[in-house]
Coordinates of N, CA and C in Angstrom, one line a residue:
X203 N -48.0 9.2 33.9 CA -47.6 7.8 33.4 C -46.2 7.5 33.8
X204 N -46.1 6.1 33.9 CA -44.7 6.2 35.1 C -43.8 5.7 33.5
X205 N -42.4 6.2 33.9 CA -41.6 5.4 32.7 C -41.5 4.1 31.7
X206 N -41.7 3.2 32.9 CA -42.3 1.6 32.1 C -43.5 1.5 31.7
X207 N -44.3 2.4 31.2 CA -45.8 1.9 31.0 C -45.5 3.5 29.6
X208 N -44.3 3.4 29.1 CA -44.9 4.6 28.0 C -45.1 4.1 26.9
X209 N -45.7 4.8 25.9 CA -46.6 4.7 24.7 C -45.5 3.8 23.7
X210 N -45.4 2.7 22.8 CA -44.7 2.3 21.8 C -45.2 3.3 21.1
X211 N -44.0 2.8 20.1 CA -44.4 3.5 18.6 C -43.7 3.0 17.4
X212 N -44.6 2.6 16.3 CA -44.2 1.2 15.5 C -43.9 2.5 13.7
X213 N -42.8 2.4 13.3 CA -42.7 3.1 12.3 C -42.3 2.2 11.3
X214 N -43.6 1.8 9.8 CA -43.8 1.0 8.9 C -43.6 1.8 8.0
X215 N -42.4 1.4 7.0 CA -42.2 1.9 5.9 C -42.6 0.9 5.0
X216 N -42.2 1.5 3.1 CA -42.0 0.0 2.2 C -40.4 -0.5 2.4
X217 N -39.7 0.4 2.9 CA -38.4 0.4 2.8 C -38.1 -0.3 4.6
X218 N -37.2 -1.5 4.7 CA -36.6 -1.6 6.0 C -35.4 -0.4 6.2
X219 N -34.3 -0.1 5.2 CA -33.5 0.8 5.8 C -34.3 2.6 6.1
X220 N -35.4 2.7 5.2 CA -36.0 3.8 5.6 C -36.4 3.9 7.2
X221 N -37.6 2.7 7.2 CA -38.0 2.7 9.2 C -36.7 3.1 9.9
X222 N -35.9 1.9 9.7 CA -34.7 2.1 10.7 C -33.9 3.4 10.4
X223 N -34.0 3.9 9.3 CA -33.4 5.3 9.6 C -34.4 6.0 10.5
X224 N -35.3 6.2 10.2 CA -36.4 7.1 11.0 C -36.4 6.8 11.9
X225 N -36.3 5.7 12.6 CA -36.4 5.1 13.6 C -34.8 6.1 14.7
X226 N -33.8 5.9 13.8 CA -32.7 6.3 14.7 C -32.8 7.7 14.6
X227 N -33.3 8.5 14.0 CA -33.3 9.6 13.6 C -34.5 10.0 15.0
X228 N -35.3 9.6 15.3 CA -36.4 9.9 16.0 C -35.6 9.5 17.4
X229 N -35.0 8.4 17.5 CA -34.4 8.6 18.8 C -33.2 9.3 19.0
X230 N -32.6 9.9 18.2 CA -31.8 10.1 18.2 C -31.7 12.1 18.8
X231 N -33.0 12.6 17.9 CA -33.4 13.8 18.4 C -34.5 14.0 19.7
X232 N -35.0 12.4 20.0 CA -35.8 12.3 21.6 C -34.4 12.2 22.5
X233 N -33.0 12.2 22.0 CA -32.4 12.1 23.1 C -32.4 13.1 24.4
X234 N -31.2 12.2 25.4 CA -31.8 13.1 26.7 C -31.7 12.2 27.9
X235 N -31.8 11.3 27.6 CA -32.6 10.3 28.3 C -32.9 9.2 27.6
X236 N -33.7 7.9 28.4 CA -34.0 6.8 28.0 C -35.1 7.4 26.7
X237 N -35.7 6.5 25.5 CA -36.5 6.7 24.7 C -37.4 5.8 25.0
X238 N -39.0 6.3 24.7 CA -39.8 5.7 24.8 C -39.7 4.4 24.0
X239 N -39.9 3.2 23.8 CA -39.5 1.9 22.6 C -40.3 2.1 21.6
X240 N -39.0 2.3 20.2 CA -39.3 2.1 19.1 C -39.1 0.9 18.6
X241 N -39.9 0.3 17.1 CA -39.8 -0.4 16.3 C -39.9 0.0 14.9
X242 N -38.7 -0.6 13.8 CA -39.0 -0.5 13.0 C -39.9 -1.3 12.1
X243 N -40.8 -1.5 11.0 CA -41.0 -2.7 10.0 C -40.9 -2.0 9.2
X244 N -40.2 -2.0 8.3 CA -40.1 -2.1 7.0 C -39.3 -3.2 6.1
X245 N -40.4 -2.8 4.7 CA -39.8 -4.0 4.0 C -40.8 -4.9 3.5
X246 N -40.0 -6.4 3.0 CA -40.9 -7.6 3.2 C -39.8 -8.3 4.1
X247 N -40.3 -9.7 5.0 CA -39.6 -10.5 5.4 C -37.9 -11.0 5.0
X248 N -37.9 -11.0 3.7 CA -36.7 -11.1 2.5 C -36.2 -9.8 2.5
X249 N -36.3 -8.9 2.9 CA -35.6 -7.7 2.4 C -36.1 -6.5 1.2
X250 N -36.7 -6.8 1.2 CA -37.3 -6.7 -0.4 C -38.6 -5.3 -0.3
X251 N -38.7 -4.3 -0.9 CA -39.5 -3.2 -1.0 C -41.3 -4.0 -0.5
X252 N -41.7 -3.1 0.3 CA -43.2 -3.8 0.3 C -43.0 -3.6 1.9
X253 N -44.8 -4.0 2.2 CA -45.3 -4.2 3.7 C -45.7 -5.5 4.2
X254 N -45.6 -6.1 5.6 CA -45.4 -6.8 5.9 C -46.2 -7.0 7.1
X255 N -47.3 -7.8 7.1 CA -48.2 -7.9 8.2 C -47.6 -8.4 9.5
X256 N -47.1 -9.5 9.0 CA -45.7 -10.3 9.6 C -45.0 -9.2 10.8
X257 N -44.0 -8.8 10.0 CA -43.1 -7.6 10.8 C -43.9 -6.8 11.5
X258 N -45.1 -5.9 10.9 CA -45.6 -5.1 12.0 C -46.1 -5.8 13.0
X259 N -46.8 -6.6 13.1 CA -47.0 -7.1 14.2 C -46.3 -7.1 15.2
X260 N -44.9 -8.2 14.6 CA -43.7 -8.7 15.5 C -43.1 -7.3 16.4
X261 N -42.9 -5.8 15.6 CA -43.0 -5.0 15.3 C -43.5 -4.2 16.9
X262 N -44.8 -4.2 16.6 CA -46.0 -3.8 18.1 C -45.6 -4.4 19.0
X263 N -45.4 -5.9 19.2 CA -45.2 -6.8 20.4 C -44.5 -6.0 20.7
X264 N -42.9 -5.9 20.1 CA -42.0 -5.8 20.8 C -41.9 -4.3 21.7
X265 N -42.7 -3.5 21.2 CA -43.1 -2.3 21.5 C -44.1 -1.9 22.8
X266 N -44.7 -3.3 23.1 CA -46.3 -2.9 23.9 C -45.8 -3.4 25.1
X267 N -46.3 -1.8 26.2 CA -45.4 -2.2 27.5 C -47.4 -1.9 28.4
X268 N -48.1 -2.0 27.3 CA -49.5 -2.0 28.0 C -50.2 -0.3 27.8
X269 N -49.2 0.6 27.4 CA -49.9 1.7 27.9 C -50.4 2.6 26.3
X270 N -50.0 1.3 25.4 CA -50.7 1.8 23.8 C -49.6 1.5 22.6
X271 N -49.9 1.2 21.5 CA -49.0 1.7 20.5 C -49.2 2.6 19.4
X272 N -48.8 3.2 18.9 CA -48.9 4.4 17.7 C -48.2 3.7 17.0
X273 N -49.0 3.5 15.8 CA -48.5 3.0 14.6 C -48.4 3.8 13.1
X274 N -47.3 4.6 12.9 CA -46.9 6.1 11.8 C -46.8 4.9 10.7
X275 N -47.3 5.4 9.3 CA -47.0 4.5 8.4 C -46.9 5.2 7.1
X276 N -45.9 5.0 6.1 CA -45.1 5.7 4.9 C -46.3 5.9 3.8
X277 N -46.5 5.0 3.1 CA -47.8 5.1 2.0 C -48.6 4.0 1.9
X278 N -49.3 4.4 1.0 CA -50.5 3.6 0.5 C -51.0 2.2 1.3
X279 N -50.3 1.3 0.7 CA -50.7 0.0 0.9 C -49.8 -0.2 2.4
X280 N -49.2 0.6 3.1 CA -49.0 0.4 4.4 C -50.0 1.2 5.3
X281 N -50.9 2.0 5.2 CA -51.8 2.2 5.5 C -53.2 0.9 5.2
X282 N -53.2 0.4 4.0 CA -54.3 -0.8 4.3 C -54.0 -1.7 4.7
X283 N -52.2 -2.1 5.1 CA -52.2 -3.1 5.7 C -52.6 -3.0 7.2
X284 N -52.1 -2.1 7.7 CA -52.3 -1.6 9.0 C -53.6 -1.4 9.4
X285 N -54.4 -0.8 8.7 CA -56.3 -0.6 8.7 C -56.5 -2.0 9.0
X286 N -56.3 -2.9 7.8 CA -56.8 -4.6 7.8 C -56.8 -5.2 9.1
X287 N -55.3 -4.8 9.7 CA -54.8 -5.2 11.0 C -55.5 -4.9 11.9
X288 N -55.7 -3.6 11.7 CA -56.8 -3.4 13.1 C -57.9 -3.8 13.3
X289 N -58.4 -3.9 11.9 CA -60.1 -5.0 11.6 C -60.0 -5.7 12.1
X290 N -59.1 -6.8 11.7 CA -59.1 -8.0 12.3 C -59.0 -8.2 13.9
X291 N -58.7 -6.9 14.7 CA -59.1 -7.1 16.1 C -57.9 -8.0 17.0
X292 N -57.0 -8.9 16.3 CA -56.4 -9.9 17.2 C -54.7 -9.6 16.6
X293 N -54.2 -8.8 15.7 CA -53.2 -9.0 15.2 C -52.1 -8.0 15.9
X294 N -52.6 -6.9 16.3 CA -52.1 -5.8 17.1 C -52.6 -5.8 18.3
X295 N -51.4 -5.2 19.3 CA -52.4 -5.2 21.0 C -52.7 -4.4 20.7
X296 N -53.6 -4.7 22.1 CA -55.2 -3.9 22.4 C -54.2 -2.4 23.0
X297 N -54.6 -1.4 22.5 CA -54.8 -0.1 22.1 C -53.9 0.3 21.2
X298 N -53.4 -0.5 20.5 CA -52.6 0.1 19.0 C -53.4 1.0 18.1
X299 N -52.9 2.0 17.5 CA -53.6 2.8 16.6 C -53.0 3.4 15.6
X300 N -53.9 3.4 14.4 CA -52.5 3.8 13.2 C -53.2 5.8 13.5
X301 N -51.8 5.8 13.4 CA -51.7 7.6 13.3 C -51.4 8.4 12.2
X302 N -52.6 9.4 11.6 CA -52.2 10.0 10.3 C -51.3 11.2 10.7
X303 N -50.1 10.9 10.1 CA -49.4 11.7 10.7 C -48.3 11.7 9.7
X304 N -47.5 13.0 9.3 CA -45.9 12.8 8.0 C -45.3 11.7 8.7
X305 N -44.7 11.6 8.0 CA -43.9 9.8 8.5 C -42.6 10.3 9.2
X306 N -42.1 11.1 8.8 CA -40.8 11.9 9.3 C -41.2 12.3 10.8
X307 N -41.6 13.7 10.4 CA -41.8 14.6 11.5 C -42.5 13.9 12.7
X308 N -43.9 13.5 12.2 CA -44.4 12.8 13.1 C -44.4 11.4 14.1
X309 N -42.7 11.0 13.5 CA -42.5 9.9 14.3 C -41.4 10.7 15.4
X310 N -40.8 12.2 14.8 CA -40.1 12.8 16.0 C -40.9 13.1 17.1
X311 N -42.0 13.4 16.8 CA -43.1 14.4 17.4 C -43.7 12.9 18.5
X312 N -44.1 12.0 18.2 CA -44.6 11.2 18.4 C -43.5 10.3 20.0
X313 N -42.1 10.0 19.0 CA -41.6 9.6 20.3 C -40.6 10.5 21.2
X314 N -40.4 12.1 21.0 CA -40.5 13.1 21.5 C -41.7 13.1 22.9
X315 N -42.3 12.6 22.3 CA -43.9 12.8 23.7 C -43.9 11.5 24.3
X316 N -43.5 10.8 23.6 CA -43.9 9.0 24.5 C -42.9 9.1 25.5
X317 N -41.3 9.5 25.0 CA -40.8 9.6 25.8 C -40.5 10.3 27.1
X318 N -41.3 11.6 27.1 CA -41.6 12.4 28.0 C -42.8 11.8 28.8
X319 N -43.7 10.9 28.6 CA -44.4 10.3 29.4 C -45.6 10.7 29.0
X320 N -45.8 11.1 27.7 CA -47.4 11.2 27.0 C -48.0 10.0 27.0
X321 N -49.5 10.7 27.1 CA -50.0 9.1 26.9 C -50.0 9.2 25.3
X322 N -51.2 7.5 25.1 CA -51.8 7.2 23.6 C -52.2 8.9 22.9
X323 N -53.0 9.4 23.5 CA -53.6 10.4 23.1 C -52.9 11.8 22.6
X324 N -51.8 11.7 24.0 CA -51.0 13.2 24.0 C -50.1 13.1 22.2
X325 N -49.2 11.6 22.2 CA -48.9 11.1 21.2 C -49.3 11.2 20.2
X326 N -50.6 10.8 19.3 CA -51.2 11.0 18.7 C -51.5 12.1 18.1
X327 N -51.8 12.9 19.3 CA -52.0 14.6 18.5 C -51.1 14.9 18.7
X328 N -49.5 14.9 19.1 CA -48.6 15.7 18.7 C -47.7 15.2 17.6
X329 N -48.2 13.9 17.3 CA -47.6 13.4 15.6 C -48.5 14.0 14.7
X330 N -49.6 14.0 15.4 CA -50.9 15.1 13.9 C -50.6 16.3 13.6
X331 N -50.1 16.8 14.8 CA -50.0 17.7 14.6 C -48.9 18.7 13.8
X332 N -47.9 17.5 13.5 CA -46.8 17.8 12.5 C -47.1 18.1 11.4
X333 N -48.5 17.8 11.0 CA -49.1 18.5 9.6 C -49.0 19.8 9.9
X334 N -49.0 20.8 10.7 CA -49.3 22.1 11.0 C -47.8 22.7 10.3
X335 N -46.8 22.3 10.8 CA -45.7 22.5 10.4 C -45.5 23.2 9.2
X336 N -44.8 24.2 8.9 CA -44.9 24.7 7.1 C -43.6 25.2 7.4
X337 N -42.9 24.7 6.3 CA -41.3 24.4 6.0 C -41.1 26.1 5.1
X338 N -42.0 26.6 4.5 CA -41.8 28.0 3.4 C -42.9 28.8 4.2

C-alpha cells in the first residue's frame, strides 16, 4: 500500500480532551516518520461529556484517503453510536469499521500499523490484538 492510500483511524471518546490526548499520544509513539491520519471525536458539539454522530462522521471524512477507516471507540454508548452509524450505511465511508479494541493501546497498535502501510485488515488485528497484552 503506497503512503497516500493508508488506513485512517478515527478515535471516539465521551471526552474531546481524552481522543485528542490519545490521539497525540498514538502519534506521538507512531513517530518516525509521517503518521498515518488521525482523528479525534470526542465529546458533544458544545464541549460537553457525550458522543457525537456529528463529529464522528466529520471525524472519518477527514481521515478517508480511500484505503479504509478504523474506528477505536471508549465506551458504551459510543459503541451504539458508531454500530447505528454503520447501519445506516451512508454516514461513514465505505470501508470504515468500528474495532473492538482497548481504546489506549489499540489506537497505538492501530496507527503504529497504518502508518507503516497496513492495510484495513493488518490494522484491525493488530488493535485486537492489544487485548493479548497482560500488564501483571
Amino acid at each position: 500500500m503506497s503512503a497516500d492510500r493508508q488506513v485512517g483511524i478515527v478515535l471516539v471518546s465521551h471526552s474531546g480532551p481524552v481522543a485528542e490526548s490519545v490521539a497525540e499520544l498514538a502519534r506521538g509513539l507512531a513517530a518516525g516518520g509521517a503518521t498515518a491520519p488521525v482523528a479525534a471525536a470526542g465529546g458533544t458539539p458544545a464541549g460537553g461529556l457525550g458522543t457525537s454522530a456529528e463529529l464522528i462522521a466529520e471525524a472519518a471524512r477527514s481521515v478517508d484517503g480511500g484505503a479504509g477507516v478504523a474506528v477505536l471507540v471508549d465506551l458504551g454508548s459510543a459503541v451504539l453510536t458508531v454500530k447505528a452509524m454503520l447501519a445506516e450505511g451512508d454516514e461513514l465511508p465505505d470501508g470504515a469499521r468500528l474495532v473492538d479494541a482497548p481504546f489506549v493501546e489499540g489506537a497505538v497498535a492501530a496507527v503504529v500499523t497504518a502508518s507503516a502501510g497496513g492495510d484495513l485488515d493488518a490494522v484491525v488485528a493488530a488493535a485486537s490484538e492489544a487485548y493479548d497484552y497482560r500488564k501483571a
